[in-house]
CSV table of C-alpha atoms in Angstrom, one decimal:
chain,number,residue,atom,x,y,z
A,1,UNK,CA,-31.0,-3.2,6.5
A,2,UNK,CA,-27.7,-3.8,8.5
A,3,UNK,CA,-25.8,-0.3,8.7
A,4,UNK,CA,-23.1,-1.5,10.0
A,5,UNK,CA,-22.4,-3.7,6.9
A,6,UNK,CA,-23.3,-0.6,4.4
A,7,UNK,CA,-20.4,1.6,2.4
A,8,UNK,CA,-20.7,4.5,1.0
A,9,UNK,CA,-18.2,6.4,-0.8
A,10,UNK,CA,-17.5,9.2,-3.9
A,11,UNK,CA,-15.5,11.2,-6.0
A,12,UNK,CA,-15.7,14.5,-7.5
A,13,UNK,CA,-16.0,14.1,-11.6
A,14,UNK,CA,-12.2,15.2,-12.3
A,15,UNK,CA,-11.8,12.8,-15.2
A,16,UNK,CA,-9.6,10.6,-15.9
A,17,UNK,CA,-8.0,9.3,-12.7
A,18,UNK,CA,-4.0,8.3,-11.6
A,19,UNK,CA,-2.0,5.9,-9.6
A,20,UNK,CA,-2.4,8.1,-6.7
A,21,UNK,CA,-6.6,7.2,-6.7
A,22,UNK,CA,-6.0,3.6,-7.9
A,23,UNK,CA,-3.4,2.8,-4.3
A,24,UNK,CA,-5.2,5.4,-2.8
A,25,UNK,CA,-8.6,4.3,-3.2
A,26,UNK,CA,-9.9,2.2,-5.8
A,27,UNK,CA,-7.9,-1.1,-4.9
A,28,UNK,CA,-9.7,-0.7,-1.5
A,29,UNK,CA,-13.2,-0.2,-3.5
A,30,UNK,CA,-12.4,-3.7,-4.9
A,31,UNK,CA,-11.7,-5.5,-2.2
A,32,UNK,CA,-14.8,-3.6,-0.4
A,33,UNK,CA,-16.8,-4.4,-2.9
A,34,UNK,CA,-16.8,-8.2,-1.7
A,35,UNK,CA,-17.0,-7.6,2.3
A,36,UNK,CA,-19.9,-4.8,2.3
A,37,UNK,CA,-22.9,-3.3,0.3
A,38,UNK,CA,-21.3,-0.7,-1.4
A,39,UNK,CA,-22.5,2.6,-3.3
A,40,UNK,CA,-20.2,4.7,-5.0
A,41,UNK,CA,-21.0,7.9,-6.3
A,42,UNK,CA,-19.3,10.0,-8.8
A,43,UNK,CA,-20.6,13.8,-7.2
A,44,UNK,CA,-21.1,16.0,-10.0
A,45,UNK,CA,-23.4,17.9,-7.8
A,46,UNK,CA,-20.2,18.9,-5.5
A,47,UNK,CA,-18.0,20.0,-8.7
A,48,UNK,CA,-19.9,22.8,-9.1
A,49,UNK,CA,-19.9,23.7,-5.2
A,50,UNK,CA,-16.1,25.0,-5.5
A,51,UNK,CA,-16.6,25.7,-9.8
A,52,UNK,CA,-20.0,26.3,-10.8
A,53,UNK,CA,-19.1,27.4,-14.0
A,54,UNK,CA,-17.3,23.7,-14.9
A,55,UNK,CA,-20.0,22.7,-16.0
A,56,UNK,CA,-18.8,22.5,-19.7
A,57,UNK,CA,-16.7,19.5,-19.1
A,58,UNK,CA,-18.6,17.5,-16.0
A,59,UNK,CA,-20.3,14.9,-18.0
A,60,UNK,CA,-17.3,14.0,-20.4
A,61,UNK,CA,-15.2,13.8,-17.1
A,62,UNK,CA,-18.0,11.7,-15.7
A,63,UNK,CA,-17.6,9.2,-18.4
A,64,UNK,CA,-13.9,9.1,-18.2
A,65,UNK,CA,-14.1,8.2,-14.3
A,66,UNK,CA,-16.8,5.6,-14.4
A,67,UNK,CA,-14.4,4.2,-17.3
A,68,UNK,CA,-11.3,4.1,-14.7
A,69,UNK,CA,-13.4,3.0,-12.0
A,70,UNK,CA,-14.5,0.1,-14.2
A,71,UNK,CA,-11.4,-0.8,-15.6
A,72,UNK,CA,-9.6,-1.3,-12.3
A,73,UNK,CA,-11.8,-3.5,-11.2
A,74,UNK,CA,-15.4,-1.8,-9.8
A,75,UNK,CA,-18.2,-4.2,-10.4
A,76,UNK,CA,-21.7,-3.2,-11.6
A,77,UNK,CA,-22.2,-7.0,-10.0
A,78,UNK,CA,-21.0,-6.2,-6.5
A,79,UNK,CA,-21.1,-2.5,-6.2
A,80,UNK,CA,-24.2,0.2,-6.6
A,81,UNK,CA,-22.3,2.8,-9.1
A,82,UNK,CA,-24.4,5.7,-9.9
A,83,UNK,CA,-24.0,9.7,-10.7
A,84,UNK,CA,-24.8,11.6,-7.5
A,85,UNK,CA,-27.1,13.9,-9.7
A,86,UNK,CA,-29.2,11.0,-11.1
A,87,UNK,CA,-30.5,10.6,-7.7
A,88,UNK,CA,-32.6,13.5,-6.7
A,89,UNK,CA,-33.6,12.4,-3.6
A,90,UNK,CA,-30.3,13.5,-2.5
A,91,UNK,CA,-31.6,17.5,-3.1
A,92,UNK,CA,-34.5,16.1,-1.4
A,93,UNK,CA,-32.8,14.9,2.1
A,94,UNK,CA,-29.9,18.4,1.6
A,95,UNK,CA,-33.2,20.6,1.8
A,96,UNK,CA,-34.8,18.6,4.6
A,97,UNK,CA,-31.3,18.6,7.0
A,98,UNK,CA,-30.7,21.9,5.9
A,99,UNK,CA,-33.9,22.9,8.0
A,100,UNK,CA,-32.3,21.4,11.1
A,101,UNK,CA,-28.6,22.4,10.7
A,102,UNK,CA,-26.9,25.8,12.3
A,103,UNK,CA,-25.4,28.1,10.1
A,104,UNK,CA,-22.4,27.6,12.7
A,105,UNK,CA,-21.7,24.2,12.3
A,106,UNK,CA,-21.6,24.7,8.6
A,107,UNK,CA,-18.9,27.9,9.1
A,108,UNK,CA,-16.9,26.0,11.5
A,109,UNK,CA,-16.0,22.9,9.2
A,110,UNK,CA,-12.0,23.3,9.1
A,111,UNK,CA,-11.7,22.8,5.2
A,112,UNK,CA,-14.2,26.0,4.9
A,113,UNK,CA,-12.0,28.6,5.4
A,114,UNK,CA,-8.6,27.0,4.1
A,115,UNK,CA,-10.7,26.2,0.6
A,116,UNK,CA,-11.6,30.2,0.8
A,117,UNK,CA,-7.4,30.8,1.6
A,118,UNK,CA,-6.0,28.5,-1.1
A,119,UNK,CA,-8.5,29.4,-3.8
A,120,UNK,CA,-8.6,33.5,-3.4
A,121,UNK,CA,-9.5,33.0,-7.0
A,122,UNK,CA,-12.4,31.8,-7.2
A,123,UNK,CA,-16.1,32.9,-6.1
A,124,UNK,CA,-16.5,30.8,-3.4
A,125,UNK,CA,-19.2,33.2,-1.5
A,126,UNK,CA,-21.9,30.9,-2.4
A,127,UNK,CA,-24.9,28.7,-0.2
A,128,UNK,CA,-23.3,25.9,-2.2
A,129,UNK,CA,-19.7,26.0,-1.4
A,130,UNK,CA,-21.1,26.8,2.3
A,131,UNK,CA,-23.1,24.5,2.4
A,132,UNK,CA,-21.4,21.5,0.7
A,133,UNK,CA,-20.8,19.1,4.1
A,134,UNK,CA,-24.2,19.3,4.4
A,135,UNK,CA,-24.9,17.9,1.0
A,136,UNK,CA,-22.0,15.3,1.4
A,137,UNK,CA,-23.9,14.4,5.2
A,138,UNK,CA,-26.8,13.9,2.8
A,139,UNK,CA,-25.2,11.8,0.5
A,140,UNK,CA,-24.2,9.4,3.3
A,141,UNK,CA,-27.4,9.7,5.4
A,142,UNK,CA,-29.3,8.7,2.0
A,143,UNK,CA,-28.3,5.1,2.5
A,144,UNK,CA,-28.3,5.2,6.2
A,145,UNK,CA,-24.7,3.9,6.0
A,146,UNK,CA,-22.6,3.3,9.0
A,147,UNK,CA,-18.8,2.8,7.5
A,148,UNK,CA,-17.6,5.3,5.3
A,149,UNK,CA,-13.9,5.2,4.1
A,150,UNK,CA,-11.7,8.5,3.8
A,151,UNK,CA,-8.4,9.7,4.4
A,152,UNK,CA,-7.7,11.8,7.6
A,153,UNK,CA,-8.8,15.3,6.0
A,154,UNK,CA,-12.0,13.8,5.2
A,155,UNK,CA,-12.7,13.2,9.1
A,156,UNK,CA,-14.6,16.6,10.4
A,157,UNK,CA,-16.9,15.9,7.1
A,158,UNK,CA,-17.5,12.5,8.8
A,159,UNK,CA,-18.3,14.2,12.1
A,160,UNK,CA,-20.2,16.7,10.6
A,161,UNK,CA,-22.9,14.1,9.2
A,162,UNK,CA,-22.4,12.0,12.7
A,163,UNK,CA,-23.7,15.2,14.1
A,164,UNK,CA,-26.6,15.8,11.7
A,165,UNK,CA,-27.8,12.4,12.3
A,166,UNK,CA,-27.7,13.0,16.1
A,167,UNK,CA,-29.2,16.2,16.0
A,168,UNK,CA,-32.1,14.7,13.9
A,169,UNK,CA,-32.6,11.4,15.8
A,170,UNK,CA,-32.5,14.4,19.2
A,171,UNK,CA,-35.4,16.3,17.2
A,172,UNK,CA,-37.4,13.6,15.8
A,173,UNK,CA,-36.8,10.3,17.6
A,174,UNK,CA,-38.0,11.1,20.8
A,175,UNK,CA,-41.6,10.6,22.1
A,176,UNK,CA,-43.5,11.4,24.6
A,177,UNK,CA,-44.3,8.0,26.0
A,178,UNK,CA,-41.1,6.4,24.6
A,179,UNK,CA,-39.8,4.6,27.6
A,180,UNK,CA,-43.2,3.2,27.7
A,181,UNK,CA,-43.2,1.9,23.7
A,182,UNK,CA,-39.8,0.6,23.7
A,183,UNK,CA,-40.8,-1.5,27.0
A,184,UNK,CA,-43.5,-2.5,25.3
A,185,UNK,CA,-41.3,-3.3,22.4
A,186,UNK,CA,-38.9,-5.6,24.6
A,187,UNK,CA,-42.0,-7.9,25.5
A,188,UNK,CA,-42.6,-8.4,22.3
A,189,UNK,CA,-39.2,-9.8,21.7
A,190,UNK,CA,-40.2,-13.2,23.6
A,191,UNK,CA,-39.1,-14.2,27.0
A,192,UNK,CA,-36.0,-15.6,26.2
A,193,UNK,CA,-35.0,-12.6,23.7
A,194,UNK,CA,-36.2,-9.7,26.0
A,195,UNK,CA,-34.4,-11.1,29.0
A,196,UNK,CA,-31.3,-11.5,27.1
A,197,UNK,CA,-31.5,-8.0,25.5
A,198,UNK,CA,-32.4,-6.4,28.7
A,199,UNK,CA,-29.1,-7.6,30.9
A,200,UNK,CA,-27.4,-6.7,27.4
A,201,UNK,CA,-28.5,-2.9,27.7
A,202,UNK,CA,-27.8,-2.8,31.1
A,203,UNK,CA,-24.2,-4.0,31.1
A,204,UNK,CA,-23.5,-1.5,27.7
A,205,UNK,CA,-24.8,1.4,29.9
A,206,UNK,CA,-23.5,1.2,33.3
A,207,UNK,CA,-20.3,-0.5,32.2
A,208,UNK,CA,-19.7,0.6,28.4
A,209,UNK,CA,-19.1,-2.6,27.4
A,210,UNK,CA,-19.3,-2.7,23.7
A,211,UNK,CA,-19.5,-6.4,22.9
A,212,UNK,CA,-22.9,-6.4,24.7
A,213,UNK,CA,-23.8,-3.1,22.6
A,214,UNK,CA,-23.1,-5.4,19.3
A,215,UNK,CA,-25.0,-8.6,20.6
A,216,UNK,CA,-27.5,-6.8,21.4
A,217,UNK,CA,-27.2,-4.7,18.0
A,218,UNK,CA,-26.7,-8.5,16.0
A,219,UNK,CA,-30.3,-9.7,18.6
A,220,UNK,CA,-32.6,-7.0,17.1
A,221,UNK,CA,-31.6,-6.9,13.8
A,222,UNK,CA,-32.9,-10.8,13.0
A,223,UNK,CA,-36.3,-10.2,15.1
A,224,UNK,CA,-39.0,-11.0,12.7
A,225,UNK,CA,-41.8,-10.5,15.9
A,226,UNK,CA,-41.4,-6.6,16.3
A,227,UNK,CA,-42.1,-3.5,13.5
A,228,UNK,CA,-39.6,-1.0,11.9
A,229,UNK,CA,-40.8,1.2,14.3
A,230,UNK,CA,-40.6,-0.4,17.2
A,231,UNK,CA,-36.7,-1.8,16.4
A,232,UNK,CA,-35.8,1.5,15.5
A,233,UNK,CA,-37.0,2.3,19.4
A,234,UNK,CA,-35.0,-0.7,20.6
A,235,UNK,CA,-31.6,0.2,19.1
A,236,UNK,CA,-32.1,3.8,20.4
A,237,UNK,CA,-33.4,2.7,24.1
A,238,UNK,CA,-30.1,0.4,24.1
A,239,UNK,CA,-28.0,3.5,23.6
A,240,UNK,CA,-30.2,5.9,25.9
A,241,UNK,CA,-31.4,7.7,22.9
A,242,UNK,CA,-35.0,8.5,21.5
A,243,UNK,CA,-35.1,6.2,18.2
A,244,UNK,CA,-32.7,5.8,15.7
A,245,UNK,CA,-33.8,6.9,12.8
A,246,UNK,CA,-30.7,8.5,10.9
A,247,UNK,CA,-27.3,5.4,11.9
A,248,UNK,CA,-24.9,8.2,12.7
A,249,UNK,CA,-21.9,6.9,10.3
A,250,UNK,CA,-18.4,5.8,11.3
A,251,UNK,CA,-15.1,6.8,9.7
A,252,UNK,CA,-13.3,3.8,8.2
A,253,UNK,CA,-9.5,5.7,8.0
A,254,UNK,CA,-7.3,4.3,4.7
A,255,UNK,CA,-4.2,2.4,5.6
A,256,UNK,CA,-3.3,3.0,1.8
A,257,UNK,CA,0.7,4.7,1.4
A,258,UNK,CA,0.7,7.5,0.2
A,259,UNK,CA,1.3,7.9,-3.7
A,260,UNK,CA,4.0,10.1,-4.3
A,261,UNK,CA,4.0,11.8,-7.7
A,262,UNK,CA,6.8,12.7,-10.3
A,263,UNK,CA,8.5,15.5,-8.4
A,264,UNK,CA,8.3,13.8,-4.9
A,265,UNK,CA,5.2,15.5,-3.5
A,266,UNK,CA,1.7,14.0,-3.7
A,267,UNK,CA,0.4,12.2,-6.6
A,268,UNK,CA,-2.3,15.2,-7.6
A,269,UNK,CA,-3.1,16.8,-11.1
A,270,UNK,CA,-3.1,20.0,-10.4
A,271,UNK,CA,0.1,19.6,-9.7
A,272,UNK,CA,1.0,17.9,-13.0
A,273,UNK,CA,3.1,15.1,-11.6
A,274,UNK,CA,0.7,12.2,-12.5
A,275,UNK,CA,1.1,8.7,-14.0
A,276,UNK,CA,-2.5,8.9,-14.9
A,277,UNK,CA,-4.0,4.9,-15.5
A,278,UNK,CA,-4.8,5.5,-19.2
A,279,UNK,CA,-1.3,6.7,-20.1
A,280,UNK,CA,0.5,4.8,-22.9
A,281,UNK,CA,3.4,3.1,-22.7
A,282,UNK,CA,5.7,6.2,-24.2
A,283,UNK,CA,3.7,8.3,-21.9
A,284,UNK,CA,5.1,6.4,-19.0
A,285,UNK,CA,8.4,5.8,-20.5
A,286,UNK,CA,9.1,9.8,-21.3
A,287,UNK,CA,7.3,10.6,-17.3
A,288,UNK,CA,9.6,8.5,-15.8
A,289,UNK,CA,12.7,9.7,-17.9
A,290,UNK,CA,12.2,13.4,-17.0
A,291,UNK,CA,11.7,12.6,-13.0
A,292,UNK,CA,14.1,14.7,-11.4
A,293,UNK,CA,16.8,12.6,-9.0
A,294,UNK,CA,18.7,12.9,-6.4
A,295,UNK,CA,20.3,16.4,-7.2
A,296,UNK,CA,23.6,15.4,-4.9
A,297,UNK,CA,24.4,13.1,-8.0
A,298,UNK,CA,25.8,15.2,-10.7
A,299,UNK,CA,28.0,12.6,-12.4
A,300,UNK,CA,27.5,9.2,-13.0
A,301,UNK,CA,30.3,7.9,-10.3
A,302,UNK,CA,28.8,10.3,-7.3
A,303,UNK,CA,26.7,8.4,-4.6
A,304,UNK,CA,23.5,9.5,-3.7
A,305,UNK,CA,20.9,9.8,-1.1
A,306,UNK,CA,17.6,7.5,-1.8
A,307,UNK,CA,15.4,9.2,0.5
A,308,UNK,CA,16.1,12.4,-1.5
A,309,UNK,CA,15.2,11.1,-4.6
A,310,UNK,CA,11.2,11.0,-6.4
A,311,UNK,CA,12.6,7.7,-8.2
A,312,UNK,CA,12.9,5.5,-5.1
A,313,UNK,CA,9.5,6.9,-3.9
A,314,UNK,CA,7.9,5.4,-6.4
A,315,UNK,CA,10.2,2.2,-6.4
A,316,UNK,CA,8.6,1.8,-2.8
A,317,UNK,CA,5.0,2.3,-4.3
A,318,UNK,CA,5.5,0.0,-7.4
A,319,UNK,CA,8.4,-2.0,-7.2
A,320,UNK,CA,8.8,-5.6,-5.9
A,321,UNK,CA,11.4,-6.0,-2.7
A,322,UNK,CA,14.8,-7.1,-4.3
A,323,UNK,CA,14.4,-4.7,-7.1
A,324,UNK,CA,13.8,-1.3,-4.1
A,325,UNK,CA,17.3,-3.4,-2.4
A,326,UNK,CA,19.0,-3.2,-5.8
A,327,UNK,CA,18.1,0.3,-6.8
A,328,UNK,CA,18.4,1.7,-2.9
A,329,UNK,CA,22.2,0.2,-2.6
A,330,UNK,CA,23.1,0.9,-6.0
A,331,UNK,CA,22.4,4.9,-5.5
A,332,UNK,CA,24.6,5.0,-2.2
A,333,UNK,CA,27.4,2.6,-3.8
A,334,UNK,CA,27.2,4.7,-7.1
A,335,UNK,CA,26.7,1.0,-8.7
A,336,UNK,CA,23.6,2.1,-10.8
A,337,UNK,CA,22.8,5.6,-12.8
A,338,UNK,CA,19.9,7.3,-12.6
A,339,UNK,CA,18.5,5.8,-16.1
A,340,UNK,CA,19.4,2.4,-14.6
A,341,UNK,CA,17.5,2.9,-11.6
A,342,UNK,CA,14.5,4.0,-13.6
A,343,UNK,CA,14.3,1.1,-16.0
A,344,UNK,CA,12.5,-1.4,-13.7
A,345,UNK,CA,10.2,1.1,-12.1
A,346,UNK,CA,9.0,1.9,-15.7
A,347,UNK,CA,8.4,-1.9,-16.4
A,348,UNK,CA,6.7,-2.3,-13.3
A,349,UNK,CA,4.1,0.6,-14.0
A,350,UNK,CA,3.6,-1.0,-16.9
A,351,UNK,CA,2.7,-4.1,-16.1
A,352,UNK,CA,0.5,-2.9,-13.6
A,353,UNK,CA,-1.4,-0.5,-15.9
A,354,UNK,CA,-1.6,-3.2,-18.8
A,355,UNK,CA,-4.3,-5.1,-17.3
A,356,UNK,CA,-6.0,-2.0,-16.3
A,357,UNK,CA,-6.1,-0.5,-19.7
A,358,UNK,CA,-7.5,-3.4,-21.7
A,359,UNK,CA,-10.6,-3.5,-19.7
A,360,UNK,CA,-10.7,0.2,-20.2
A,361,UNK,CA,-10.8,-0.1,-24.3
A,362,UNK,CA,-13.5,-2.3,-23.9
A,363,UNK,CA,-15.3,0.5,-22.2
A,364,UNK,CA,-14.1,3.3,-24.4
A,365,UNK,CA,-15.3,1.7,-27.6
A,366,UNK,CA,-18.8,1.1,-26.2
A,367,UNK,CA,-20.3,4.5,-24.2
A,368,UNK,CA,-23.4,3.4,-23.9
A,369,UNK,CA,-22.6,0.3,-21.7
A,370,UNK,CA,-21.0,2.5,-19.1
A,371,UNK,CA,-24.1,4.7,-19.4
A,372,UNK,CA,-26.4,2.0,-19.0
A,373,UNK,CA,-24.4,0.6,-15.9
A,374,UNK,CA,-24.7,4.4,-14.5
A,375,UNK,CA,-28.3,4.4,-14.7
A,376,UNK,CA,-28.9,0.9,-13.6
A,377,UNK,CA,-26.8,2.0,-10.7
A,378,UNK,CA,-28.9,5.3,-10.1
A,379,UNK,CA,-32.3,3.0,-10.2
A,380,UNK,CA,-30.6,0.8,-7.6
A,381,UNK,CA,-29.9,4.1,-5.6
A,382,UNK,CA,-32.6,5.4,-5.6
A,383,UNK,CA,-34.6,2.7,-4.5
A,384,UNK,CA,-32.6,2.8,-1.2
A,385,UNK,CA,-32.9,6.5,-1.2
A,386,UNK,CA,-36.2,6.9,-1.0
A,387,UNK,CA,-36.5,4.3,1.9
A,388,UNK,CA,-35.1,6.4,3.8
A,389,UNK,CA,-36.9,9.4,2.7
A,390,UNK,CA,-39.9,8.0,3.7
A,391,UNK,CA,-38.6,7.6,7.2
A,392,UNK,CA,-37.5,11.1,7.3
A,393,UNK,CA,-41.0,12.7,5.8
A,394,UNK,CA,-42.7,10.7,8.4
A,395,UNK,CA,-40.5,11.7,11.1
A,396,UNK,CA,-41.0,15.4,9.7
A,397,UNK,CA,-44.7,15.6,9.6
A,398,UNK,CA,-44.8,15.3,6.1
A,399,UNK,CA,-47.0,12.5,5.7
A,400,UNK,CA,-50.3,13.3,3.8
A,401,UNK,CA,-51.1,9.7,3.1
């Protein structure tokens, strides 16, 4: 299992999904899906840390995502897609790292107290809610994956599990006689292979050079002559470490733009200002109509300002190159009105929802497909799961066999 070359990723059940998701995340899913072994989990579990009396409307909204997530482009063929609940073993790893975590480093995660700020309105005083980064660490650490893609507010969650993992690898990696097993480990490499990994530990540790770390890395991971346990010894003896049991995850930051939304502010629909991918055509057509516009142009002859206006936003997101020229000089120049300008971002949407939504009927009109590619996915989940639960019991003391 190559860590390195393993993705995890989720969202929270919210239903159906909008533009904002699709540029924001889902096109990258689809191209990941292609360059990486990826599991993507829709985290019902975490809906009910910040609501956990939505439970009413999670599995419909379940459905509806896994429909979106399909329809743009998601494959059951080159993806693990599974509900977060439908894998237990992820309770099962939450319980175990919650043994080893500090209260404190759960209190100090930044989006702990702003959550408790922004939604005064909600009982938030619970383990779950607290403890939620812990569960998300889980979900990551189930897999043992090392890239996981988020947007900048997601990266203290990311540290969080990078910690957890380093705190459990400090706790139950090391051994007494390590230095003296993973020694015994780099003989059994060969001559050629332990002299080569040996110069490349030393030049990664007294001069931090990275490309030896990754040979090195790339040297142990296609040994056939050496145990699990004894590579797991290897790759943490290369980094100074006791062995490395739990990959401590990297961030993978999004260079999607952001999506603005209807009134200029972020696509979101709480917010309701979404072009959500299911829309219909009239539903796009009236949106787009009603977007407010640069408020400098009360008549029809008065120039306006594009970078004050929602309209050219979204003619940035969606709109080919000559047609954000035309629209940006014909709002200084007056050339254009405002139901001008709008005309070709409409088409645009539509044309790149219409592709989109006919793989979505196909999923509508048959449920229990995307239900069966839900818990095909969950099988395939788990099966990795509990891989690494096994490593973790072991590690743990909880080994009866």
């Amino acid at each position: 299992m190559d860590s390195q070359r393993r993705v995890v990723s989720g969202m929270r059940p919210s239903g159906r999904l909008h533009l904002g998701h699709y540029h924001g995340v889902l096109k990258s899913w689809v191209r990941m899906q292609h360059e990486y072994q990826c599991f993507f989990s829709i985290v019902d579990w975490h809906a009910l840390t910040t609501d956990y009396a939505a439970g009413a409307g999670i599995a419909r909204n379940v459905q509806e995502m896994a429909i979106d997530w399909l329809a743009a482009g998601v494959s059951p063929s080159s993806a693990t897609l599974f509900v977060q609940s439908q894998v237990p073993e992820h309770a099962e790893l939450h319980l175990l790292l919650s043994m080893i975590c500090p209260l404190a480093w759960l209190e100090r995660v930044p989006s702990y107290k702003e959550l408790q700020l922004d939604s005064q309105h909600k009982d938030l005083g619970t383990y779950g809610f607290l403890g939620y980064p812990l569960l998300q660490a889980a979900d990551i650490l189930a897999y043992r994956a090392g890239v996981v893609p988020v947007g900048a507010d997601q990266l203290p969650h990311i540290e969080f599990a990078r910690d957890v993992a380093r705190r459990f690898n400090h706790l139950y990696g090391s051994e007494g006689d390590f230095e003296v097993k993973a020694e015994a480990a780099i003989r059994k490499l060969g001559k050629k292979s332990s002299k080569l990994y040996a110069s490349l530990r030393k030049s990664y540790q007294e001069q931090g050079d990275l490309e030896a770390l990754n040979t090195a890395r790339a040297l142990l991971k296609d040994q056939q002559t050496i145990t699990i346990g004894d590579q797991e010894r290897l790759f943490g003896y290369l980094e100074g470490s006791g062995r490395l049991l739990l990959p401590e995850p990297q961030a993978l930051l999004s260079d999607s733009p952001r999506v603005s939304g209807l009134d200029g502010g972020k696509m979101a629909k709480s917010s309701s200002n979404s072009i959500f991918l299911r829309d219909t055509p009239d539903e796009v057509d009236e949106k787009i109509k009603r977007m407010p516009t640069d408020p400098a142009r009360v008549h029809r002859h008065d120039p306006g300002e594009p970078t004050r206006c929602p309209v050219w936003q979204m003619h940035q997101a969606h709109s080919a190159e000559d047609i954000c020229q035309w629209a940006e000089q014909g709002c200084r120049t007056a050339g254009i009105g405002c139901l001008e300008c709008k005309a070709p971002l409409i088409d645009a949407i539509k044309l790149e929802l219409t592709p989109l939504q006919e793989r979505a009927q196909d999923y509508e009109s048959n449920p229990d497909l995307v239900r069966s590619i839900l818990a095909e996915g969950a099988e395939q989940a788990r099966d990795e799961a509990r891989e690494t639960l096994v490593v973790v019991r072991q590690a743990m003391g909880l080994n009866y066999r």
